Short mmCIF file of C-alpha atoms and ligand atoms in Angstrom, two decimals:
data_model
loop_
_atom_site.label_atom_id
_atom_site.label_comp_id
_atom_site.label_asym_id
_atom_site.label_seq_id
_atom_site.Cartn_x
_atom_site.Cartn_y
_atom_site.Cartn_z
CA MET A 1 124.32 68.42 118.70
CA ARG A 2 123.92 64.68 118.84
CA THR A 3 120.11 64.82 118.92
CA ARG A 4 120.21 67.33 116.11
CA THR A 5 122.22 64.91 113.98
CA VAL A 6 119.75 62.17 114.62
CA SER A 7 116.72 64.30 113.82
CA LEU A 8 118.41 65.56 110.65
CA ALA A 9 119.08 62.02 109.54
CA LEU A 10 115.49 61.12 110.31
CA LEU A 11 114.19 64.02 108.31
CA PHE A 12 116.24 63.09 105.29
CA ALA A 13 115.01 59.53 105.58
CA VAL A 14 111.41 60.70 105.75
CA VAL A 15 111.97 62.85 102.69
CA ALA A 16 113.54 60.00 100.79
CA VAL A 17 110.73 57.51 101.33
CA GLY A 18 107.78 59.82 101.70
CA ILE A 19 108.16 62.27 98.94
CA LEU A 20 107.49 60.04 95.99
CA LEU A 21 103.85 60.02 97.03
CA LEU A 22 103.55 63.78 97.12
CA THR A 23 102.25 66.11 94.54
CA ARG A 24 103.50 69.64 94.85
CA PRO A 25 101.00 71.73 96.78
CA SER A 26 99.91 75.06 95.44
CA LEU A 27 102.54 77.39 96.83
CA SER A 28 100.79 80.70 97.16
CA PRO A 29 97.07 80.50 96.60
CA THR A 30 95.28 83.61 95.44
CA PRO A 31 91.69 84.26 96.48
CA ASP A 32 90.29 82.97 93.19
CA GLY A 33 92.68 80.05 93.07
CA SER A 34 94.65 81.35 90.10
CA SER A 35 98.27 82.29 90.36
CA ASP A 36 98.27 85.58 88.52
CA ARG A 37 100.72 87.31 90.83
CA GLY A 38 103.61 85.76 89.01
CA SER A 39 102.41 87.06 85.66
CA PRO A 40 103.98 89.94 83.78
CA THR A 41 103.22 93.37 85.12
CA ALA A 42 103.48 95.76 82.22
CA ASP A 43 105.28 99.06 82.27
CA ILE A 44 107.00 98.99 85.63
CA PRO A 45 110.31 100.72 85.06
CA LEU A 46 113.18 98.72 86.45
CA SER A 47 114.69 100.46 89.41
CA SER A 48 118.33 100.95 88.70
CA ILE A 49 121.25 102.11 90.69
CA VAL A 50 121.10 105.32 88.68
CA GLU A 51 118.26 106.49 90.93
CA GLY A 52 119.84 108.40 93.80
CA ASP A 53 117.52 107.25 96.56
CA ARG A 54 118.51 103.66 95.98
CA PHE A 55 121.97 104.38 97.41
CA MET A 56 123.16 104.57 100.97
CA ARG A 57 123.98 108.23 101.47
CA ASN A 58 127.61 109.02 102.14
CA VAL A 59 127.67 111.66 104.88
CA SER A 60 131.46 111.99 104.91
CA THR A 61 132.98 115.07 103.32
CA GLU A 62 136.52 113.70 103.45
CA PRO A 63 137.67 112.34 100.09
CA GLY A 64 138.30 108.59 100.07
CA THR A 65 136.07 107.94 103.07
CA VAL A 66 132.52 106.72 103.10
CA HIS A 67 130.29 106.99 106.15
CA VAL A 68 126.81 105.54 105.84
CA ALA A 69 124.03 104.68 108.25
CA LEU A 70 122.14 101.42 108.02
CA VAL A 71 119.17 100.35 110.11
CA ALA A 72 117.45 96.97 110.07
CA ALA A 73 113.87 97.29 111.27
CA PRO A 74 110.44 95.71 110.85
CA GLU A 75 108.21 97.42 108.27
CA HIS A 76 104.70 96.88 107.01
CA MET A 77 104.86 97.18 103.24
CA ALA A 78 103.62 95.66 100.00
CA LEU A 79 106.06 93.33 98.25
CA ILE A 80 103.33 92.28 95.82
CA ASP A 81 100.34 94.24 94.57
CA GLY A 82 97.39 94.62 96.86
CA VAL A 83 98.65 93.15 100.10
CA ARG A 84 101.07 94.26 102.77
CA SER A 85 103.52 92.00 104.54
CA ASP A 86 105.38 92.26 107.83
CA VAL A 87 108.86 92.53 106.40
CA TYR A 88 112.32 93.28 107.70
CA ALA A 89 113.97 96.10 105.78
CA PHE A 90 117.29 97.91 105.60
CA ASN A 91 116.60 101.66 105.74
CA GLY A 92 112.94 100.99 104.97
CA ARG A 93 113.63 99.30 101.63
CA VAL A 94 113.42 95.83 100.11
CA PRO A 95 115.97 95.24 98.66
CA GLY A 96 118.09 97.44 100.89
CA PRO A 97 119.86 100.52 99.48
CA THR A 98 122.92 99.96 97.33
CA LEU A 99 126.33 100.68 98.85
CA GLU A 100 128.42 102.29 96.14
CA LEU A 101 132.16 102.48 96.69
CA MET A 102 135.48 103.10 94.97
CA GLU A 103 138.58 100.98 95.34
CA GLY A 104 140.64 102.48 98.15
CA ASP A 105 137.63 103.84 100.04
CA ARG A 106 137.75 103.70 103.82
CA VAL A 107 134.26 102.69 104.81
CA THR A 108 132.34 102.97 108.08
CA VAL A 109 128.83 101.60 108.25
CA ARG A 110 127.01 102.69 111.41
CA PHE A 111 124.54 99.87 111.80
CA ARG A 112 121.63 99.77 114.25
CA ASN A 113 119.54 96.69 114.92
CA GLU A 114 115.92 97.65 115.49
CA LEU A 115 114.71 94.09 114.91
CA PRO A 116 113.18 92.09 117.75
CA GLU A 117 115.98 89.52 117.38
CA PRO A 118 119.78 89.41 117.02
CA THR A 119 121.24 89.95 113.57
CA THR A 120 124.50 90.82 111.78
CA VAL A 121 125.44 92.46 108.51
CA HIS A 122 127.80 90.35 106.43
CA TRP A 123 129.62 92.02 103.51
CA HIS A 124 129.64 89.08 101.14
CA GLY A 125 132.83 88.69 99.11
CA LEU A 126 134.79 91.57 100.62
CA SER A 127 138.26 91.35 102.11
CA LEU A 128 138.03 92.97 105.54
CA PRO A 129 139.10 92.66 109.17
CA ILE A 130 137.44 89.77 110.99
CA ASP A 131 135.55 91.99 113.44
CA SER A 132 133.72 93.63 110.52
CA ASP A 133 132.75 90.40 108.76
CA GLY A 134 129.33 90.20 110.40
CA SER A 135 129.59 86.45 110.90
CA PRO A 136 127.44 84.47 113.35
CA LEU A 137 130.27 84.88 115.89
CA ASP A 138 129.48 88.62 116.13
CA PRO A 139 125.75 89.11 116.74
CA VAL A 140 124.26 92.56 117.16
CA GLU A 141 121.55 92.38 119.80
CA PRO A 142 118.20 94.15 119.46
CA GLY A 143 118.60 97.88 120.11
CA GLU A 144 122.39 97.72 119.74
CA GLU A 145 124.68 99.51 117.31
CA LYS A 146 127.75 98.21 115.58
CA HIS A 147 130.22 100.02 113.38
CA TYR A 148 131.55 97.97 110.50
CA THR A 149 134.80 99.43 109.18
CA PHE A 150 136.88 98.30 106.25
CA THR A 151 139.02 99.54 103.38
CA ILE A 152 138.44 98.41 99.81
CA PRO A 153 141.68 97.03 98.36
CA THR A 154 142.78 97.77 94.81
CA GLY A 155 141.61 95.05 92.45
CA PHE A 156 138.31 94.51 94.24
CA ALA A 157 136.12 96.48 91.85
CA GLY A 158 133.06 94.36 91.24
CA THR A 159 129.57 93.56 92.42
CA TYR A 160 128.99 92.26 95.93
CA TRP A 161 126.12 92.19 98.39
CA TYR A 162 125.27 92.38 102.06
CA HIS A 163 122.91 90.28 104.12
CA PRO A 164 122.34 89.20 107.72
CA HIS A 165 124.21 86.12 108.97
CA PRO A 166 122.82 85.41 112.45
CA HIS A 167 123.21 81.95 113.89
CA GLY A 168 120.43 79.72 112.57
CA ALA A 169 118.22 82.56 111.29
CA THR A 170 119.77 83.69 108.02
CA THR A 171 117.03 82.18 105.84
CA SER A 172 114.18 83.86 107.69
CA GLN A 173 115.84 87.27 107.88
CA VAL A 174 116.88 87.33 104.22
CA THR A 175 113.45 86.05 103.20
CA LYS A 176 111.77 88.82 105.18
CA GLY A 177 113.65 91.36 103.08
CA LEU A 178 117.19 91.91 104.38
CA TYR A 179 119.50 91.94 101.38
CA GLY A 180 121.16 94.65 99.31
CA ALA A 181 123.84 95.19 96.70
CA ILE A 182 127.34 96.62 96.87
CA VAL A 183 128.98 98.10 93.77
CA ILE A 184 132.69 98.79 93.86
CA ARG A 185 134.21 100.80 91.04
CA ALA A 186 137.81 101.10 89.88
CA PRO A 187 139.35 104.41 88.79
CA ASP A 188 140.74 102.58 85.74
CA ASP A 189 137.59 100.68 84.76
CA PRO A 190 138.26 99.39 81.22
CA LEU A 191 134.62 99.53 80.13
CA PRO A 192 133.47 102.86 78.69
CA GLU A 193 131.17 104.95 80.87
CA SER A 194 128.85 105.22 77.89
CA PHE A 195 127.76 101.62 78.55
CA SER A 196 124.89 102.49 80.82
CA GLU A 197 124.72 100.43 83.95
CA ARG A 198 121.85 98.40 85.38
CA LEU A 199 121.87 96.58 88.67
CA LEU A 200 119.63 93.51 88.88
CA VAL A 201 119.18 91.96 92.31
CA LEU A 202 117.43 88.61 91.86
CA SER A 203 115.41 87.04 94.60
CA ASP A 204 112.35 84.85 95.07
CA ASN A 205 109.70 84.33 97.71
CA ARG A 206 106.44 82.63 98.63
CA ILE A 207 103.78 84.92 100.03
CA LEU A 208 100.30 83.83 101.13
CA SER A 209 97.19 85.76 100.07
CA ASP A 210 97.07 87.59 103.43
CA GLY A 211 100.62 88.83 102.89
CA THR A 212 102.36 86.50 105.33
CA PHE A 213 105.52 84.73 104.26
CA ASP A 214 104.92 81.08 103.56
CA PHE A 215 107.39 79.51 105.99
CA THR A 216 106.77 75.80 106.44
CA GLU A 217 107.04 73.49 109.40
CA PRO A 218 109.53 70.69 108.76
CA THR A 219 106.81 68.20 109.64
CA THR A 220 104.71 69.13 106.61
CA ALA A 221 105.23 67.82 103.10
CA GLN A 222 106.30 71.22 101.76
CA GLY A 223 108.44 71.68 104.86
CA GLN A 224 110.39 68.57 103.97
CA ILE A 225 110.90 69.82 100.44
CA ASP A 226 112.06 73.21 101.75
CA PHE A 227 114.38 71.53 104.20
CA GLN A 228 115.99 69.48 101.48
CA ASN A 229 116.02 71.87 98.50
CA GLY A 230 116.20 75.07 100.46
CA ARG A 231 113.13 77.27 100.37
CA GLU A 232 112.28 78.36 96.84
CA GLY A 233 109.51 80.79 95.95
CA ASP A 234 107.22 80.97 92.94
CA LEU A 235 107.43 84.77 92.94
CA LEU A 236 110.54 85.90 91.07
CA PHE A 237 111.66 89.41 91.89
CA VAL A 238 114.12 91.68 90.13
CA ASN A 239 114.95 94.59 92.45
CA GLY A 240 111.79 93.76 94.38
CA GLU A 241 109.56 93.86 91.28
CA ILE A 242 107.89 91.05 89.36
CA THR A 243 108.70 90.95 85.63
CA PRO A 244 109.51 94.64 85.30
CA THR A 245 110.38 96.23 81.98
CA LEU A 246 113.84 97.47 81.18
CA GLU A 247 114.37 99.79 78.23
CA ILE A 248 117.21 99.58 75.78
CA ARG A 249 117.85 101.36 72.53
CA SER A 250 118.74 99.49 69.40
CA GLY A 251 122.53 99.44 69.06
CA GLU A 252 123.07 100.51 72.67
CA ILE A 253 125.36 98.48 74.95
CA GLN A 254 124.31 98.11 78.59
CA ARG A 255 126.39 96.79 81.45
CA TRP A 256 124.32 94.63 83.77
CA ARG A 257 125.50 93.68 87.24
CA ILE A 258 123.45 90.76 88.51
CA VAL A 259 123.29 89.40 92.07
CA ASN A 260 121.65 86.11 93.02
CA ALA A 261 120.26 86.99 96.45
CA ALA A 262 117.76 84.11 96.49
CA ALA A 263 117.95 81.74 99.44
CA SER A 264 118.20 78.65 97.27
CA ARG A 265 117.06 79.28 93.69
CA VAL A 266 119.75 78.86 91.04
CA TYR A 267 119.16 80.91 87.89
CA ARG A 268 120.17 79.97 84.37
CA LEU A 269 119.97 83.32 82.64
CA ALA A 270 119.35 83.83 78.96
CA ILE A 271 117.83 86.53 76.77
CA GLN A 272 115.58 85.17 74.03
CA GLY A 273 117.12 85.77 70.62
CA GLN A 274 120.34 87.32 71.92
CA THR A 275 123.71 86.20 73.16
CA LEU A 276 125.42 87.79 76.14
CA LEU A 277 128.94 89.06 76.60
CA HIS A 278 130.01 87.68 79.95
CA VAL A 279 132.59 90.10 81.33
CA GLY A 280 132.82 89.38 85.05
CA SER A 281 131.86 87.32 88.07
CA ASP A 282 132.02 87.49 91.88
CA GLY A 283 135.28 89.39 92.22
CA GLY A 284 134.90 91.67 89.18
CA LEU A 285 135.93 91.70 85.55
CA PHE A 286 137.57 88.88 83.61
CA GLU A 287 140.66 89.40 81.47
CA HIS A 288 138.57 89.16 78.29
CA PRO A 289 134.86 89.17 77.46
CA VAL A 290 133.33 85.79 76.65
CA GLU A 291 130.38 85.33 74.31
CA VAL A 292 127.77 83.01 75.83
CA ASP A 293 124.18 81.92 75.28
CA GLU A 294 123.38 81.55 78.96
CA ILE A 295 124.89 81.91 82.43
CA VAL A 296 124.20 79.80 85.50
CA ILE A 297 124.28 81.93 88.63
CA ALA A 298 124.10 80.00 91.89
CA ASN A 299 123.19 81.40 95.30
CA SER A 300 125.25 84.44 96.29
CA GLU A 301 127.14 84.53 92.97
CA ARG A 302 127.32 87.66 90.85
CA VAL A 303 127.84 88.23 87.13
CA GLU A 304 128.59 91.19 84.95
CA VAL A 305 127.34 91.01 81.38
CA LEU A 306 127.21 93.32 78.43
CA VAL A 307 123.81 93.31 76.78
CA ARG A 308 124.01 94.51 73.22
CA GLY A 309 120.91 96.06 71.74
CA THR A 310 120.74 93.78 68.72
CA GLY A 311 116.93 93.95 68.46
CA THR A 312 114.99 96.31 66.21
CA PRO A 313 113.37 99.53 67.48
CA GLY A 314 109.96 98.88 69.02
CA SER A 315 110.52 95.16 69.54
CA SER A 316 110.88 93.41 72.85
CA THR A 317 112.37 90.26 74.26
CA VAL A 318 112.62 88.53 77.64
CA LEU A 319 115.33 87.84 80.18
CA GLU A 320 114.42 84.43 81.47
CA THR A 321 115.71 81.75 83.75
CA LEU A 322 115.91 78.37 82.03
CA PRO A 323 115.41 75.05 83.80
CA TYR A 324 118.36 74.05 85.95
CA ASP A 325 118.28 70.70 87.70
CA ARG A 326 120.06 71.14 91.00
CA TYR A 327 117.68 68.79 92.83
CA MET A 328 117.48 65.28 94.10
CA PRO A 329 114.82 63.48 92.05
CA GLN A 330 112.67 62.96 95.16
CA THR A 331 112.25 66.67 95.86
CA ARG A 332 112.54 68.13 92.36
CA PRO A 333 109.68 70.64 92.02
CA ALA A 334 107.02 69.62 89.50
CA ASP A 335 107.56 72.78 87.41
CA TRP A 336 111.36 72.76 87.57
CA ASN A 337 111.57 72.28 83.80
CA GLN A 338 109.57 75.42 82.97
CA PRO A 339 111.45 78.53 81.85
CA ARG A 340 110.39 81.60 83.84
CA ALA A 341 110.40 85.23 82.70
CA LEU A 342 112.41 87.63 84.87
CA LEU A 343 111.99 90.87 82.96
CA THR A 344 110.94 92.31 79.62
CA LEU A 345 113.67 93.98 77.61
CA ARG A 346 111.92 96.57 75.47
CA TYR A 347 113.53 98.37 72.58
CA SER A 348 112.65 102.03 72.33
CA ASP A 349 111.34 103.46 69.08
CA GLU A 350 114.42 105.61 68.62
CA PRO A 351 116.56 104.90 65.56
CA PRO A 352 119.44 102.49 66.12
CA LEU A 353 122.74 103.77 67.48
CA THR A 354 126.00 102.72 65.89
CA PRO A 355 127.27 100.11 68.34
CA GLU A 356 130.39 101.04 70.25
CA VAL A 357 133.42 98.80 70.30
CA VAL A 358 133.79 96.52 73.30
CA PRO A 359 137.41 96.41 74.53
CA GLU A 360 138.98 92.99 74.00
CA THR A 361 141.15 93.28 77.07
CA LEU A 362 139.61 94.14 80.40
CA ARG A 363 142.15 93.78 83.21
CA PRO A 364 144.91 91.36 84.21
CA ILE A 365 144.05 88.68 86.77
CA PRO A 366 147.17 87.65 88.70
CA TYR A 367 148.25 84.04 88.39
CA LEU A 368 148.30 82.01 91.61
CA ASP A 369 150.87 79.26 91.14
CA PRO A 370 149.80 75.84 92.44
CA ALA A 371 153.50 75.13 93.02
CA ASP A 372 153.38 77.71 95.83
CA ALA A 373 150.66 75.83 97.69
CA SER A 374 151.74 74.67 101.13
CA ALA A 375 148.68 72.50 101.72
CA THR A 376 145.92 70.71 99.90
CA ARG A 377 142.68 70.49 101.86
CA GLU A 378 139.74 68.25 101.28
CA ILE A 379 136.33 69.63 102.04
CA VAL A 380 133.48 67.15 101.82
CA MET A 381 129.95 68.43 101.43
CA ALA A 382 127.18 65.97 102.26
CA GLN A 383 123.54 66.85 102.73
CA GLY A 384 123.45 69.39 105.57
CA MET A 385 127.03 68.75 106.69
CA ILE A 386 130.61 69.75 105.96
CA ASN A 387 133.36 67.21 106.64
CA ASN A 388 130.75 65.02 108.26
CA GLN A 389 129.94 67.56 110.96
CA LEU A 390 127.36 70.15 111.79
CA PHE A 391 128.39 73.72 112.50
CA ASP A 392 129.81 74.36 115.93
CA MET A 393 130.72 77.93 116.87
CA ASP A 394 133.34 76.62 119.30
CA ARG A 395 135.13 74.34 116.86
CA VAL A 396 137.78 75.26 114.29
CA ASP A 397 137.46 72.99 111.27
CA VAL A 398 140.45 74.14 109.24
CA SER A 399 143.54 76.08 110.38
CA ALA A 400 145.74 77.90 107.93
CA ARG A 401 148.73 80.18 108.30
CA LEU A 402 148.53 83.84 107.38
CA GLY A 403 150.23 84.33 104.02
CA ALA A 404 149.84 80.69 102.98
CA THR A 405 148.69 79.64 99.53
CA GLU A 406 146.51 76.53 99.58
CA ILE A 407 144.62 74.30 97.21
CA TRP A 408 141.15 73.30 98.32
CA GLU A 409 139.35 70.29 96.88
CA VAL A 410 135.66 70.64 97.50
CA HIS A 411 133.81 67.39 97.01
CA ASN A 412 130.05 67.18 96.80
CA ILE A 413 129.24 63.56 97.59
CA VAL A 414 125.45 63.78 97.33
CA GLY A 415 122.86 64.00 94.57
CA MET A 416 122.04 67.69 94.72
CA ASP A 417 124.11 70.81 94.05
CA HIS A 418 125.68 72.75 96.92
CA PRO A 419 127.20 76.21 96.32
CA PHE A 420 130.35 76.51 98.46
CA HIS A 421 131.28 79.91 99.89
CA LEU A 422 134.41 81.10 101.68
CA HIS A 423 134.36 84.30 103.73
CA GLY A 424 137.13 86.89 103.59
CA PHE A 425 139.27 85.54 100.74
CA GLN A 426 138.71 85.34 97.02
CA PHE A 427 139.93 82.31 95.15
CA GLN A 428 140.57 81.08 91.61
CA ILE A 429 139.07 77.86 90.33
CA LEU A 430 141.70 75.41 89.04
CA ASP A 431 139.46 72.68 87.69
CA ARG A 432 136.02 71.13 87.92
CA ASN A 433 135.91 67.36 87.96
CA GLY A 434 139.45 67.41 86.58
CA VAL A 435 138.60 69.71 83.67
CA PRO A 436 140.83 72.80 83.84
CA GLU A 437 138.96 76.07 84.24
CA PRO A 438 139.18 77.80 80.84
CA PHE A 439 140.26 81.19 82.20
CA ARG A 440 141.13 82.96 85.47
CA LYS A 441 138.52 84.78 87.50
CA TRP A 442 138.09 85.86 91.10
CA LYS A 443 135.40 83.97 93.00
CA ASP A 444 134.11 83.75 96.54
CA SER A 445 131.37 81.19 95.87
CA VAL A 446 131.30 78.25 93.54
CA ASN A 447 128.49 75.87 92.77
CA VAL A 448 129.59 72.28 93.22
CA PRO A 449 127.14 70.15 91.21
CA LYS A 450 125.91 66.74 92.32
CA LYS A 451 128.74 64.27 92.96
CA GLU A 452 131.33 66.64 91.50
CA THR A 453 134.60 68.09 92.74
CA VAL A 454 135.86 71.63 92.34
CA ARG A 455 139.48 72.55 93.09
CA PHE A 456 140.48 76.11 93.76
CA ILE A 457 143.58 78.00 94.84
CA VAL A 458 143.50 80.67 97.51
CA ARG A 459 146.02 82.86 99.30
CA PHE A 460 145.31 83.91 102.88
CA ALA A 461 147.12 87.17 102.31
CA ASP A 462 145.81 89.20 105.20
CA HIS A 463 143.24 89.36 108.00
CA PRO A 464 143.77 86.60 110.54
CA GLY A 465 140.64 85.35 112.29
CA LYS A 466 137.83 82.85 112.19
CA TRP A 467 136.17 82.82 108.79
CA MET A 468 133.04 80.92 107.81
CA ILE A 469 132.98 78.28 105.09
CA HIS A 470 129.52 77.12 104.15
CA CYS A 471 126.93 76.07 101.66
CA HIS A 472 125.11 79.20 100.45
CA ILE A 473 121.72 77.54 100.23
CA LEU A 474 120.57 79.49 103.24
CA ASP A 475 118.45 76.70 104.73
CA HIS A 476 121.47 74.42 104.59
CA GLU A 477 123.62 77.05 106.28
CA ASP A 478 121.00 77.38 109.04
CA GLN A 479 120.84 73.59 109.35
CA GLY A 480 124.55 73.60 110.13
CA MET A 481 126.22 73.09 106.74
CA MET A 482 128.97 75.46 107.83
CA GLY A 483 132.43 75.30 109.31
CA ILE A 484 135.18 77.63 110.54
CA LEU A 485 138.52 78.35 108.87
CA GLU A 486 140.93 79.94 111.29
CA VAL A 487 143.74 81.94 109.74
CA THR A 488 146.48 82.36 112.34
CA GLU A 489 149.58 84.52 112.58
CA GLU A 490 151.73 82.29 114.75
CA GLU A 491 154.12 79.67 113.45
CU1 LIG B 501 126.77 85.44 101.74
CU2 LIG B 501 128.45 83.46 104.81
O1 LIG B 501 127.61 84.49 103.26
CU1 LIG B 502 130.12 85.64 102.72
CU1 LIG B 503 123.74 72.95 100.44
#
């Protein structure tokens, strides 16, 4: 651990002095030197969760129970036109199939690891027993099976996702294709079913012209940038497709569930010429819709938005990601300030529908009273470290009592953003840099911008065990920017 600390420090020092001299290398050269693979591909329909084969198939016939099979295995398939890559896939798909659940469901996932290396499946954002969390403490060896079992509590309707979480290898396994969405529905969902749903799983990658993933050695210039920023890709995928087209009818209202599954890219989403109705985040719907121009969605965060078809029949617009400066100046990518198109939103030729009414009240979010907090914790995020330490599987960093309500102050003391994630328990943000959060929402990840502090309140209501706390820039997690919260039953 000691040598690791030293080499980390050295690397950061090298980045700091060396990088000013660098120009950004071409990230994924094409044979003719152009970079046309990131350009719009017309007329690819956007895969949506409405298509049956995108789901994990529930083989249980008992109401209220869901039994699905999930296999992680190597595959040889094309992620971009014209070239195949050696990927890792869940059930042969990238992204993996969507797990669709109802509140109250008792879920068993029979998972088999057919990869040549250990892995886990982590159910990001869910409240579940510790032995089903799929943390690095619970690896599934090659050829082994593991059954993940959990029950979805009431109030957890929302959009979540699953991904591997093996010790030190999360970035490479997610990058090779292991990520998928989870949609949990409530029987009393306040949004009308007539708002048709779209699921958008965002991710990025860098792929060389021969189809191999562009992973860098830390000794190279790009390797140092990846180490510091987390590995970003110039190829922006929505459900595994580059700039697909999504159809909407004039006057129609669509409900989009969006997952940021990228290893380190933060998206700042906006639709040209339209506002968005922001209705939910990590842990599901807000109390009321909020009209916004744009939404920042950091790594592992989710949003629910209502997209209103305010355009005219036959027209089209673009969902784009606007520049978002999460970087240290030394490693800021040269094109960071360029907006990038994610998908084309095309209005059909059909005559406009009369827009439906959006409910003004969605669902109550319980109030967690700071006066009930039995402890206030300080968590300090520095580059690659939490509370000045690297991850150690055998060390508990924070202990809390089962049933306790606590306030956590998460400080980011360095000059780049770090999205903080807590396993197993959802929290409510109290304030950011002292500014009270404008309304309540359930979160499991929160971006802590450069040199800022976020305070949240959390109740460790159930499920004792050792839960991960970490930065969700996956390279940082692998580098050891992770700690363990132990929730204990004893006095
Ligand atoms: Cu998305 Cu530790 O997880
Ligand atoms: Cu998680
Ligand atoms: Cu980080």
